Amino acid sequence: MRSKLIILCALAVLAGLRTPAVAKVVFTGYGNIQMTAHSQYKIFGDPAALSALGLPGIRDAHTRGFNIESLGLFATTNLREDMDFLVDFTYRQIGNTTGETRLQYAYLEYRPREDVTGRVGKILLPFGFYNHKRFYPFQRIELTAPLFQRTILGLPIAHLGADVQKRFQTTWSRIEVDFYGVNGYGATPSNPNQFRSPTLPGGLILSNNVGATNNNGDVAFGGRINFAELAGKDMETGASYYRGAWDGSGKHFLQLINTHFHGNLSRLDVVAEYLHMDVEEDSGFAAAVGEKHWMTDGGFLVMSYPLWKIREMPLSPFVAAEYTVSHGKERRGDQEKMAGYRAGLTLQAMESVRIKLEASYLNYILPIYGAGKLKLELYSAVLGLVVSF
């Protein structure tokens, strides 16, 4: 499998050497401007748990204001008829300066046949539905993405490596089969022996574990099978898999399993995903769930429907819910729990302009083994303006 990936990379590079020295670059982008009309959060819990996380005690705060949640710039270069190079820069924490600049993806795409596509570079992992089709704010009806996907796994999930996709057309579906090899998730930047840890800030977030190089001698492998255009309708379903060593020695593994469904039937749009995560020998999160071998199970559901029109502008209500729980394999300790609910309206003012209003509620419980629990409750109402260009 590794040899095939190496051969694919070599062929892509050699093909690129035969392209013209000058290529046209096409720029597109988007802006996501938000006004927080009301946001209230409360952090509370057992005193020992608050102290372990460096929190002084109960915190209750209200916020309001404007911000540019994200500003993205895409660049696409057509190197030749069957080859492109694509880059996405996203800017966040924008004020007088930009506090955060992300290279979301940057890869060479090669299409040797109509039914085969290869990608090399920092690629979007073919994992689930949302990661490819809905992670940009202009792609989705709802204002914000599911919290676990967005803040824990990282959205988009993009790693350095290569992917090959083969497509098959049948009478009842278009079948897409992906196989990829990437550097994968590594250990936390602060501790090479921990995959995730109940610490603030940053220890809970797995996107921090994706580095510029591989932290061990193994390549993470995975794949996805997707059945699209089921029975000729805008409907698809599929399953994804990821497996790779996360520690420097390459002995302890992370597995991710995902199933997804998307359907747009009679204008009702439904997206649902389920995720199972399995982590071996993680001393970091053992401090939360009481076991080094731990798992996460959960999923989300998003539904929207263009119910009304205002001067020929579609107005779509939407609802979303998600729930995840993390626990030890033997369930000897406590559980991390996250539950979120969102509802709102989206007005399609123009083809490239959407106005969104969203109210949300989040409840999060993080156990600290032997110290009790940290609890977070968040209520918010946000107005967003999403412009693509």
mmCIF file of C-alpha atoms in Angstrom:
data_model
loop_
_atom_site.group_PDB
_atom_site.id
_atom_site.type_symbol
_atom_site.label_atom_id
_atom_site.label_comp_id
_atom_site.label_asym_id
_atom_site.label_seq_id
_atom_site.Cartn_x
_atom_site.Cartn_y
_atom_site.Cartn_z
ATOM 1 C CA MET A 1 0.000 0.000 0.000
ATOM 2 C CA ARG A 2 2.880 2.351 0.815
ATOM 3 C CA SER A 3 4.504 1.604 -2.557
ATOM 4 C CA LYS A 4 1.329 2.622 -4.394
ATOM 5 C CA LEU A 5 1.253 5.933 -2.563
ATOM 6 C CA ILE A 6 4.923 6.597 -3.362
ATOM 7 C CA ILE A 7 4.337 5.757 -7.044
ATOM 8 C CA LEU A 8 1.318 8.077 -7.164
ATOM 9 C CA CYS A 9 3.315 10.961 -5.659
ATOM 10 C CA ALA A 10 6.168 10.392 -8.123
ATOM 11 C CA LEU A 11 3.824 10.309 -11.121
ATOM 12 C CA ALA A 12 2.095 13.504 -9.999
ATOM 13 C CA VAL A 13 5.411 15.335 -9.630
ATOM 14 C CA LEU A 14 6.747 14.094 -12.970
ATOM 15 C CA ALA A 15 3.527 15.079 -14.709
ATOM 16 C CA GLY A 16 3.784 18.541 -13.174
ATOM 17 C CA LEU A 17 7.289 18.986 -14.602
ATOM 18 C CA ARG A 18 5.844 18.830 -18.129
ATOM 19 C CA THR A 19 3.398 21.697 -17.502
ATOM 20 C CA PRO A 20 3.933 25.242 -18.780
ATOM 21 C CA ALA A 21 5.981 27.626 -16.628
ATOM 22 C CA VAL A 22 3.097 30.127 -16.432
ATOM 23 C CA ALA A 23 -0.358 29.139 -15.231
ATOM 24 C CA LYS A 24 -3.463 31.191 -14.580
ATOM 25 C CA VAL A 25 -4.508 31.536 -10.938
ATOM 26 C CA VAL A 26 -8.211 31.954 -10.060
ATOM 27 C CA PHE A 27 -9.027 33.512 -6.686
ATOM 28 C CA THR A 28 -12.326 33.080 -4.850
ATOM 29 C CA GLY A 29 -13.249 33.428 -1.200
ATOM 30 C CA TYR A 30 -15.773 34.145 1.501
ATOM 31 C CA GLY A 31 -16.364 36.185 4.633
ATOM 32 C CA ASN A 32 -18.343 35.202 7.730
ATOM 33 C CA ILE A 33 -19.285 38.298 9.747
ATOM 34 C CA GLN A 34 -21.139 37.759 13.017
ATOM 35 C CA MET A 35 -22.894 39.864 15.621
ATOM 36 C CA THR A 36 -23.377 38.222 19.001
ATOM 37 C CA ALA A 37 -26.655 39.673 20.249
ATOM 38 C CA HIS A 38 -26.422 37.722 23.494
ATOM 39 C CA SER A 39 -24.024 35.157 24.899
ATOM 40 C CA GLN A 40 -24.013 33.876 28.444
ATOM 41 C CA TYR A 41 -21.792 31.156 29.791
ATOM 42 C CA LYS A 42 -21.403 29.672 33.230
ATOM 43 C CA ILE A 43 -18.461 27.552 34.401
ATOM 44 C CA PHE A 44 -18.991 25.721 37.660
ATOM 45 C CA GLY A 45 -18.374 22.376 39.323
ATOM 46 C CA ASP A 46 -16.486 20.747 42.148
ATOM 47 C CA PRO A 47 -13.835 23.025 43.710
ATOM 48 C CA ALA A 48 -11.067 20.432 43.262
ATOM 49 C CA ALA A 49 -11.870 20.079 39.544
ATOM 50 C CA LEU A 50 -11.895 23.847 39.026
ATOM 51 C CA SER A 51 -8.568 24.133 40.850
ATOM 52 C CA ALA A 52 -7.021 21.328 38.758
ATOM 53 C CA LEU A 53 -7.854 23.283 35.594
ATOM 54 C CA GLY A 54 -6.540 26.573 36.974
ATOM 55 C CA LEU A 55 -9.991 28.131 37.336
ATOM 56 C CA PRO A 56 -10.607 30.265 40.426
ATOM 57 C CA GLY A 57 -14.262 29.286 40.954
ATOM 58 C CA ILE A 58 -17.698 29.790 39.503
ATOM 59 C CA ARG A 59 -17.620 32.102 36.479
ATOM 60 C CA ASP A 60 -20.727 33.679 34.981
ATOM 61 C CA ALA A 61 -20.237 36.068 32.066
ATOM 62 C CA HIS A 62 -22.243 37.862 29.366
ATOM 63 C CA THR A 63 -20.827 39.063 26.045
ATOM 64 C CA ARG A 64 -22.071 41.016 23.029
ATOM 65 C CA GLY A 65 -20.329 42.383 19.983
ATOM 66 C CA PHE A 66 -19.200 42.029 16.372
ATOM 67 C CA ASN A 67 -16.461 39.905 14.900
ATOM 68 C CA ILE A 68 -15.272 38.445 11.614
ATOM 69 C CA GLU A 69 -15.517 34.779 12.506
ATOM 70 C CA SER A 70 -13.488 33.778 9.446
ATOM 71 C CA LEU A 71 -12.255 35.139 6.138
ATOM 72 C CA GLY A 72 -11.151 32.648 3.507
ATOM 73 C CA LEU A 73 -9.230 32.974 0.274
ATOM 74 C CA PHE A 74 -9.050 30.149 -2.277
ATOM 75 C CA ALA A 75 -6.506 29.945 -5.069
ATOM 76 C CA THR A 76 -6.771 27.404 -7.902
ATOM 77 C CA THR A 77 -4.231 26.934 -10.657
ATOM 78 C CA ASN A 78 -4.950 24.801 -13.695
ATOM 79 C CA LEU A 79 -1.560 23.327 -14.566
ATOM 80 C CA ARG A 80 -2.941 21.361 -17.494
ATOM 81 C CA GLU A 81 -6.231 19.765 -18.531
ATOM 82 C CA ASP A 82 -5.984 16.916 -16.035
ATOM 83 C CA MET A 83 -4.138 18.631 -13.201
ATOM 84 C CA ASP A 84 -4.860 21.459 -10.714
ATOM 85 C CA PHE A 85 -3.230 22.880 -7.614
ATOM 86 C CA LEU A 86 -5.613 24.138 -4.897
ATOM 87 C CA VAL A 87 -4.917 26.210 -1.768
ATOM 88 C CA ASP A 88 -7.155 27.622 0.974
ATOM 89 C CA PHE A 89 -5.981 30.278 3.447
ATOM 90 C CA THR A 90 -8.361 31.101 6.300
ATOM 91 C CA TYR A 91 -7.926 34.070 8.622
ATOM 92 C CA ARG A 92 -9.436 34.333 12.125
ATOM 93 C CA GLN A 93 -9.286 36.665 15.135
ATOM 94 C CA ILE A 94 -9.241 39.655 12.818
ATOM 95 C CA GLY A 95 -8.736 43.133 14.284
ATOM 96 C CA ASN A 96 -5.929 45.563 13.527
ATOM 97 C CA THR A 97 -3.943 42.403 12.847
ATOM 98 C CA THR A 98 -4.833 38.763 12.168
ATOM 99 C CA GLY A 99 -4.467 36.593 15.237
ATOM 100 C CA GLU A 100 -4.630 33.271 13.409
ATOM 101 C CA THR A 101 -3.851 32.187 9.850
ATOM 102 C CA ARG A 102 -4.657 28.629 8.798
ATOM 103 C CA LEU A 103 -3.605 26.735 5.711
ATOM 104 C CA GLN A 104 -6.756 24.611 5.485
ATOM 105 C CA TYR A 105 -5.542 22.597 2.509
ATOM 106 C CA ALA A 106 -2.931 22.735 -0.246
ATOM 107 C CA TYR A 107 -2.741 19.842 -2.672
ATOM 108 C CA LEU A 108 -2.038 18.781 -6.238
ATOM 109 C CA GLU A 109 -5.002 17.073 -7.895
ATOM 110 C CA TYR A 110 -4.390 14.722 -10.804
ATOM 111 C CA ARG A 111 -7.128 13.127 -12.929
ATOM 112 C CA PRO A 112 -5.535 10.469 -15.187
ATOM 113 C CA ARG A 113 -9.012 9.129 -16.086
ATOM 114 C CA GLU A 114 -12.582 10.344 -15.796
ATOM 115 C CA ASP A 115 -13.255 7.899 -12.974
ATOM 116 C CA VAL A 116 -9.969 8.282 -11.042
ATOM 117 C CA THR A 117 -8.652 11.241 -9.033
ATOM 118 C CA GLY A 118 -5.437 11.459 -7.012
ATOM 119 C CA ARG A 119 -4.487 14.165 -4.490
ATOM 120 C CA VAL A 120 -1.091 14.823 -2.897
ATOM 121 C CA GLY A 121 -0.284 17.451 -0.244
ATOM 122 C CA LYS A 122 -2.324 18.697 2.687
ATOM 123 C CA ILE A 123 -5.554 17.009 1.692
ATOM 124 C CA LEU A 124 -9.067 17.042 3.083
ATOM 125 C CA LEU A 125 -9.522 13.632 4.629
ATOM 126 C CA PRO A 126 -12.313 11.704 2.863
ATOM 127 C CA PHE A 127 -14.036 11.173 6.181
ATOM 128 C CA GLY A 128 -17.798 11.498 6.564
ATOM 129 C CA PHE A 129 -20.010 13.983 4.726
ATOM 130 C CA TYR A 130 -19.679 17.241 6.646
ATOM 131 C CA ASN A 131 -15.908 17.422 6.307
ATOM 132 C CA HIS A 132 -16.144 17.663 2.494
ATOM 133 C CA LYS A 133 -19.502 19.241 1.809
ATOM 134 C CA ARG A 134 -20.531 21.494 4.716
ATOM 135 C CA PHE A 135 -17.562 22.792 6.696
ATOM 136 C CA TYR A 136 -17.534 26.208 4.949
ATOM 137 C CA PRO A 137 -20.238 28.612 6.200
ATOM 138 C CA PHE A 138 -21.432 29.317 2.620
ATOM 139 C CA GLN A 139 -21.997 25.583 2.010
ATOM 140 C CA ARG A 140 -24.469 25.076 4.839
ATOM 141 C CA ILE A 141 -27.805 26.517 5.925
ATOM 142 C CA GLU A 142 -27.006 26.598 9.645
ATOM 143 C CA LEU A 143 -24.638 29.242 10.989
ATOM 144 C CA THR A 144 -22.251 27.074 13.010
ATOM 145 C CA ALA A 145 -20.962 23.553 12.489
ATOM 146 C CA PRO A 146 -21.372 20.700 15.023
ATOM 147 C CA LEU A 147 -19.238 21.486 18.053
ATOM 148 C CA PHE A 148 -17.401 18.163 18.418
ATOM 149 C CA GLN A 149 -16.400 18.201 14.753
ATOM 150 C CA ARG A 150 -15.434 21.868 14.848
ATOM 151 C CA THR A 151 -13.519 22.120 18.109
ATOM 152 C CA ILE A 152 -12.319 18.590 18.977
ATOM 153 C CA LEU A 153 -11.466 16.776 15.716
ATOM 154 C CA GLY A 154 -10.872 20.035 13.854
ATOM 155 C CA LEU A 155 -12.912 21.221 10.886
ATOM 156 C CA PRO A 156 -11.872 20.653 8.210
ATOM 157 C CA ILE A 157 -9.967 17.474 8.987
ATOM 158 C CA ALA A 158 -6.944 17.933 6.718
ATOM 159 C CA HIS A 159 -3.644 16.044 6.950
ATOM 160 C CA LEU A 160 -0.434 15.767 4.922
ATOM 161 C CA GLY A 161 -0.496 12.753 2.648
ATOM 162 C CA ALA A 162 -2.120 11.315 -0.468
ATOM 163 C CA ASP A 163 -5.555 10.078 -1.495
ATOM 164 C CA VAL A 164 -6.817 8.092 -4.480
ATOM 165 C CA GLN A 165 -10.501 7.973 -5.419
ATOM 166 C CA LYS A 166 -12.134 5.534 -7.855
ATOM 167 C CA ARG A 167 -15.716 6.055 -9.006
ATOM 168 C CA PHE A 168 -18.162 3.459 -10.337
ATOM 169 C CA GLN A 169 -21.478 4.252 -11.980
ATOM 170 C CA THR A 170 -24.322 1.775 -11.536
ATOM 171 C CA THR A 171 -28.008 1.915 -12.396
ATOM 172 C CA TRP A 172 -28.944 2.756 -8.790
ATOM 173 C CA SER A 173 -25.970 4.777 -7.487
ATOM 174 C CA ARG A 174 -22.610 6.422 -8.108
ATOM 175 C CA ILE A 175 -20.102 4.626 -5.894
ATOM 176 C CA GLU A 176 -17.026 6.529 -4.702
ATOM 177 C CA VAL A 177 -14.189 4.589 -3.078
ATOM 178 C CA ASP A 178 -11.294 6.462 -1.419
ATOM 179 C CA PHE A 179 -8.047 5.122 -0.028
ATOM 180 C CA TYR A 180 -5.553 7.428 1.698
ATOM 181 C CA GLY A 181 -2.313 7.501 3.642
ATOM 182 C CA VAL A 182 -1.409 10.517 5.817
ATOM 183 C CA ASN A 183 0.871 11.540 8.681
ATOM 184 C CA GLY A 184 -2.197 11.454 10.911
ATOM 185 C CA TYR A 185 -2.892 12.586 14.446
ATOM 186 C CA GLY A 186 0.074 12.588 16.784
ATOM 187 C CA ALA A 187 0.597 13.278 20.469
ATOM 188 C CA THR A 188 -0.220 16.567 22.165
ATOM 189 C CA PRO A 189 2.353 19.288 21.446
ATOM 190 C CA SER A 190 3.066 19.651 25.186
ATOM 191 C CA ASN A 191 3.566 15.964 26.023
ATOM 192 C CA PRO A 192 4.687 13.209 23.575
ATOM 193 C CA ASN A 193 3.145 10.530 25.815
ATOM 194 C CA GLN A 194 -0.376 11.953 25.777
ATOM 195 C CA PHE A 195 -2.976 11.988 23.023
ATOM 196 C CA ARG A 196 -5.600 14.112 24.770
ATOM 197 C CA SER A 197 -5.648 15.654 28.223
ATOM 198 C CA PRO A 198 -8.208 17.410 30.462
ATOM 199 C CA THR A 199 -6.253 20.668 30.547
ATOM 200 C CA LEU A 200 -7.007 24.237 29.488
ATOM 201 C CA PRO A 201 -6.305 25.666 27.050
ATOM 202 C CA GLY A 202 -5.762 23.307 24.153
ATOM 203 C CA GLY A 203 -5.354 19.863 25.673
ATOM 204 C CA LEU A 204 -8.866 18.745 24.765
ATOM 205 C CA ILE A 205 -8.530 19.722 21.098
ATOM 206 C CA LEU A 206 -7.181 17.055 18.731
ATOM 207 C CA SER A 207 -6.558 19.421 15.805
ATOM 208 C CA ASN A 208 -3.484 20.616 17.757
ATOM 209 C CA ASN A 209 -2.062 17.096 17.307
ATOM 210 C CA VAL A 210 -1.682 17.498 13.536
ATOM 211 C CA GLY A 211 1.894 18.623 12.903
ATOM 212 C CA ALA A 212 4.076 19.567 9.948
ATOM 213 C CA THR A 213 5.820 16.177 10.035
ATOM 214 C CA ASN A 214 5.003 12.646 11.140
ATOM 215 C CA ASN A 215 5.905 12.002 14.780
ATOM 216 C CA ASN A 216 6.598 8.288 14.211
ATOM 217 C CA GLY A 217 7.642 5.815 11.525
ATOM 218 C CA ASP A 218 4.140 4.741 10.610
ATOM 219 C CA VAL A 219 1.679 6.220 8.135
ATOM 220 C CA ALA A 220 -1.989 6.406 9.111
ATOM 221 C CA PHE A 221 -4.249 4.687 6.597
ATOM 222 C CA GLY A 222 -7.954 4.812 5.953
ATOM 223 C CA GLY A 223 -10.697 4.967 3.415
ATOM 224 C CA ARG A 224 -14.267 5.829 2.654
ATOM 225 C CA ILE A 225 -17.008 4.283 0.564
ATOM 226 C CA ASN A 226 -19.837 6.573 -0.459
ATOM 227 C CA PHE A 227 -23.046 5.739 -2.323
ATOM 228 C CA ALA A 228 -24.275 8.940 -3.988
ATOM 229 C CA GLU A 229 -27.312 9.759 -6.123
ATOM 230 C CA LEU A 230 -29.209 6.834 -4.658
ATOM 231 C CA ALA A 231 -32.099 5.889 -6.955
ATOM 232 C CA GLY A 232 -31.316 9.026 -8.984
ATOM 233 C CA LYS A 233 -32.116 11.352 -6.064
ATOM 234 C CA ASP A 234 -30.032 13.856 -4.091
ATOM 235 C CA MET A 235 -29.287 11.306 -1.405
ATOM 236 C CA GLU A 236 -26.135 9.572 -0.243
ATOM 237 C CA THR A 237 -24.790 7.385 2.519
ATOM 238 C CA GLY A 238 -21.479 5.815 3.357
ATOM 239 C CA ALA A 239 -18.854 4.752 5.893
ATOM 240 C CA SER A 240 -15.326 5.971 6.697
ATOM 241 C CA TYR A 241 -12.372 4.484 8.578
ATOM 242 C CA TYR A 242 -9.074 5.808 9.972
ATOM 243 C CA ARG A 243 -6.294 3.947 11.789
ATOM 244 C CA GLY A 244 -2.874 5.198 12.798
ATOM 245 C CA ALA A 245 -0.361 5.205 15.633
ATOM 246 C CA TRP A 246 -0.463 8.441 17.647
ATOM 247 C CA ASP A 247 2.623 8.023 19.849
ATOM 248 C CA GLY A 248 6.287 8.451 18.912
ATOM 249 C CA SER A 249 7.075 4.754 19.267
ATOM 250 C CA GLY A 250 4.287 3.786 16.852
ATOM 251 C CA LYS A 251 2.849 1.216 19.274
ATOM 252 C CA HIS A 252 -0.418 2.811 20.363
ATOM 253 C CA PHE A 253 -3.245 3.333 17.908
ATOM 254 C CA LEU A 254 -6.139 5.657 17.241
ATOM 255 C CA GLN A 255 -9.143 4.391 15.290
ATOM 256 C CA LEU A 256 -12.017 6.455 13.898
ATOM 257 C CA ILE A 257 -15.189 4.986 12.409
ATOM 258 C CA ASN A 258 -17.866 7.171 10.818
ATOM 259 C CA THR A 259 -21.188 6.558 9.106
ATOM 260 C CA HIS A 260 -23.097 9.341 7.380
ATOM 261 C CA PHE A 261 -26.328 10.119 5.567
ATOM 262 C CA HIS A 262 -27.421 13.114 3.534
ATOM 263 C CA GLY A 263 -30.729 13.496 1.756
ATOM 264 C CA ASN A 264 -32.563 16.348 0.077
ATOM 265 C CA LEU A 265 -36.027 14.979 -0.532
ATOM 266 C CA SER A 266 -38.996 17.220 -1.287
ATOM 267 C CA ARG A 267 -36.722 20.114 -0.229
ATOM 268 C CA LEU A 268 -36.187 18.753 3.304
ATOM 269 C CA ASP A 269 -32.408 18.649 3.781
ATOM 270 C CA VAL A 270 -31.120 16.148 6.358
ATOM 271 C CA VAL A 271 -27.524 15.469 7.434
ATOM 272 C CA ALA A 272 -26.686 12.862 10.069
ATOM 273 C CA GLU A 273 -23.359 11.417 11.164
ATOM 274 C CA TYR A 274 -22.221 8.922 13.790
ATOM 275 C CA LEU A 275 -18.643 8.746 15.105
ATOM 276 C CA HIS A 276 -16.785 6.131 17.118
ATOM 277 C CA MET A 277 -13.256 6.909 18.356
ATOM 278 C CA ASP A 278 -10.972 4.348 20.022
ATOM 279 C CA VAL A 279 -7.672 5.411 21.669
ATOM 280 C CA GLU A 280 -5.084 3.077 23.182
ATOM 281 C CA GLU A 281 -2.707 3.748 26.095
ATOM 282 C CA ASP A 282 -3.408 7.455 26.561
ATOM 283 C CA SER A 283 -2.246 8.473 30.022
ATOM 284 C CA GLY A 284 -3.458 12.014 29.374
ATOM 285 C CA PHE A 285 -7.201 11.442 29.137
ATOM 286 C CA ALA A 286 -7.000 8.678 31.727
ATOM 287 C CA ALA A 287 -7.013 11.609 34.165
ATOM 288 C CA ALA A 288 -10.599 12.263 33.017
ATOM 289 C CA VAL A 289 -12.181 8.846 32.405
ATOM 290 C CA GLY A 290 -10.000 6.703 34.664
ATOM 291 C CA GLU A 291 -8.631 4.389 31.946
ATOM 292 C CA LYS A 292 -5.807 4.650 29.418
ATOM 293 C CA HIS A 293 -7.876 2.818 26.789
ATOM 294 C CA TRP A 294 -10.881 5.039 26.161
ATOM 295 C CA MET A 295 -13.580 5.601 23.534
ATOM 296 C CA THR A 296 -15.912 8.301 22.250
ATOM 297 C CA ASP A 297 -19.336 7.683 20.735
ATOM 298 C CA GLY A 298 -21.734 10.274 19.410
ATOM 299 C CA GLY A 299 -23.237 12.011 16.468
ATOM 300 C CA PHE A 300 -25.273 14.911 15.168
ATOM 301 C CA LEU A 301 -28.395 15.649 13.136
ATOM 302 C CA VAL A 302 -29.107 18.801 11.093
ATOM 303 C CA MET A 303 -32.397 19.504 9.263
ATOM 304 C CA SER A 304 -33.540 22.491 7.203
ATOM 305 C CA TYR A 305 -36.439 23.327 4.914
ATOM 306 C CA PRO A 306 -37.082 26.374 2.644
ATOM 307 C CA LEU A 307 -40.472 27.086 4.165
ATOM 308 C CA TRP A 308 -41.210 30.643 3.024
ATOM 309 C CA LYS A 309 -40.175 33.269 0.470
ATOM 310 C CA ILE A 310 -39.739 36.980 1.130
ATOM 311 C CA ARG A 311 -39.702 38.882 -2.170
ATOM 312 C CA GLU A 312 -38.496 35.735 -3.924
ATOM 313 C CA MET A 313 -35.771 35.219 -1.308
ATOM 314 C CA PRO A 314 -35.970 31.733 0.305
ATOM 315 C CA LEU A 315 -36.247 31.734 4.106
ATOM 316 C CA SER A 316 -35.264 28.397 5.659
ATOM 317 C CA PRO A 317 -35.700 27.384 9.294
ATOM 318 C CA PHE A 318 -33.197 24.858 10.622
ATOM 319 C CA VAL A 319 -32.660 22.743 13.721
ATOM 320 C CA ALA A 320 -29.610 20.793 14.877
ATOM 321 C CA ALA A 321 -28.726 18.512 17.768
ATOM 322 C CA GLU A 322 -25.603 16.621 18.795
ATOM 323 C CA TYR A 323 -24.484 14.397 21.632
ATOM 324 C CA THR A 324 -21.137 12.736 22.418
ATOM 325 C CA VAL A 325 -19.876 10.763 25.384
ATOM 326 C CA SER A 326 -16.313 9.617 26.148
ATOM 327 C CA HIS A 327 -15.616 6.777 28.563
ATOM 328 C CA GLY A 328 -13.079 4.118 29.439
ATOM 329 C CA LYS A 329 -13.234 0.837 27.555
ATOM 330 C CA GLU A 330 -14.195 -1.035 30.731
ATOM 331 C CA ARG A 331 -16.343 1.895 31.957
ATOM 332 C CA ARG A 332 -14.610 1.886 35.336
ATOM 333 C CA GLY A 333 -14.402 5.681 35.592
ATOM 334 C CA ASP A 334 -16.512 8.719 34.790
ATOM 335 C CA GLN A 335 -17.722 10.093 31.445
ATOM 336 C CA GLU A 336 -17.098 13.249 29.433
ATOM 337 C CA LYS A 337 -20.409 14.440 27.955
ATOM 338 C CA MET A 338 -21.315 17.083 25.414
ATOM 339 C CA ALA A 339 -24.853 17.962 24.308
ATOM 340 C CA GLY A 340 -25.785 20.852 22.028
ATOM 341 C CA TYR A 341 -28.945 22.176 20.408
ATOM 342 C CA ARG A 342 -29.373 24.896 17.766
ATOM 343 C CA ALA A 343 -32.242 26.453 15.852
ATOM 344 C CA GLY A 344 -32.556 29.408 13.541
ATOM 345 C CA LEU A 345 -33.426 30.965 10.201
ATOM 346 C CA THR A 346 -31.425 31.557 7.024
ATOM 347 C CA LEU A 347 -32.414 34.080 4.356
ATOM 348 C CA GLN A 348 -30.897 33.584 0.893
ATOM 349 C CA ALA A 349 -30.727 37.317 0.077
ATOM 350 C CA MET A 350 -28.648 36.755 -3.093
ATOM 351 C CA GLU A 351 -26.944 33.783 -4.678
ATOM 352 C CA SER A 352 -23.735 34.670 -2.846
ATOM 353 C CA VAL A 353 -25.205 36.314 0.287
ATOM 354 C CA ARG A 354 -26.876 34.576 3.232
ATOM 355 C CA ILE A 355 -28.209 36.169 6.413
ATOM 356 C CA LYS A 356 -28.464 33.773 9.342
ATOM 357 C CA LEU A 357 -29.937 33.948 12.826
ATOM 358 C CA GLU A 358 -29.116 31.166 15.267
ATOM 359 C CA ALA A 359 -29.927 30.462 18.920
ATOM 360 C CA SER A 360 -27.981 27.705 20.674
ATOM 361 C CA TYR A 361 -27.539 25.898 23.956
ATOM 362 C CA LEU A 362 -24.521 23.818 25.027
ATOM 363 C CA ASN A 363 -24.045 21.625 28.070
ATOM 364 C CA TYR A 364 -20.598 20.144 28.691
ATOM 365 C CA ILE A 365 -19.306 17.985 31.554
ATOM 366 C CA LEU A 366 -15.608 17.171 31.965
ATOM 367 C CA PRO A 367 -14.598 14.828 34.796
ATOM 368 C CA ILE A 368 -11.233 15.137 36.519
ATOM 369 C CA TYR A 369 -10.419 11.736 37.982
ATOM 370 C CA GLY A 370 -10.456 11.939 41.774
ATOM 371 C CA ALA A 371 -11.353 15.650 41.771
ATOM 372 C CA GLY A 372 -14.948 15.796 40.604
ATOM 373 C CA LYS A 373 -16.416 17.479 37.525
ATOM 374 C CA LEU A 374 -16.177 20.718 35.589
ATOM 375 C CA LYS A 375 -19.465 21.879 34.054
ATOM 376 C CA LEU A 376 -20.129 24.429 31.342
ATOM 377 C CA GLU A 377 -23.431 25.876 30.169
ATOM 378 C CA LEU A 378 -23.642 28.271 27.238
ATOM 379 C CA TYR A 379 -26.603 30.177 25.781
ATOM 380 C CA SER A 380 -26.167 32.347 22.710
ATOM 381 C CA ALA A 381 -28.042 34.230 19.979
ATOM 382 C CA VAL A 382 -25.966 35.168 16.937
ATOM 383 C CA LEU A 383 -26.727 37.003 13.689
ATOM 384 C CA GLY A 384 -24.441 36.160 10.783
ATOM 385 C CA LEU A 385 -23.753 37.504 7.305
ATOM 386 C CA VAL A 386 -22.008 35.075 4.946
ATOM 387 C CA VAL A 387 -20.711 36.413 1.629
ATOM 388 C CA SER A 388 -18.935 34.349 -1.022
ATOM 389 C CA PHE A 389 -17.102 35.813 -4.006
#
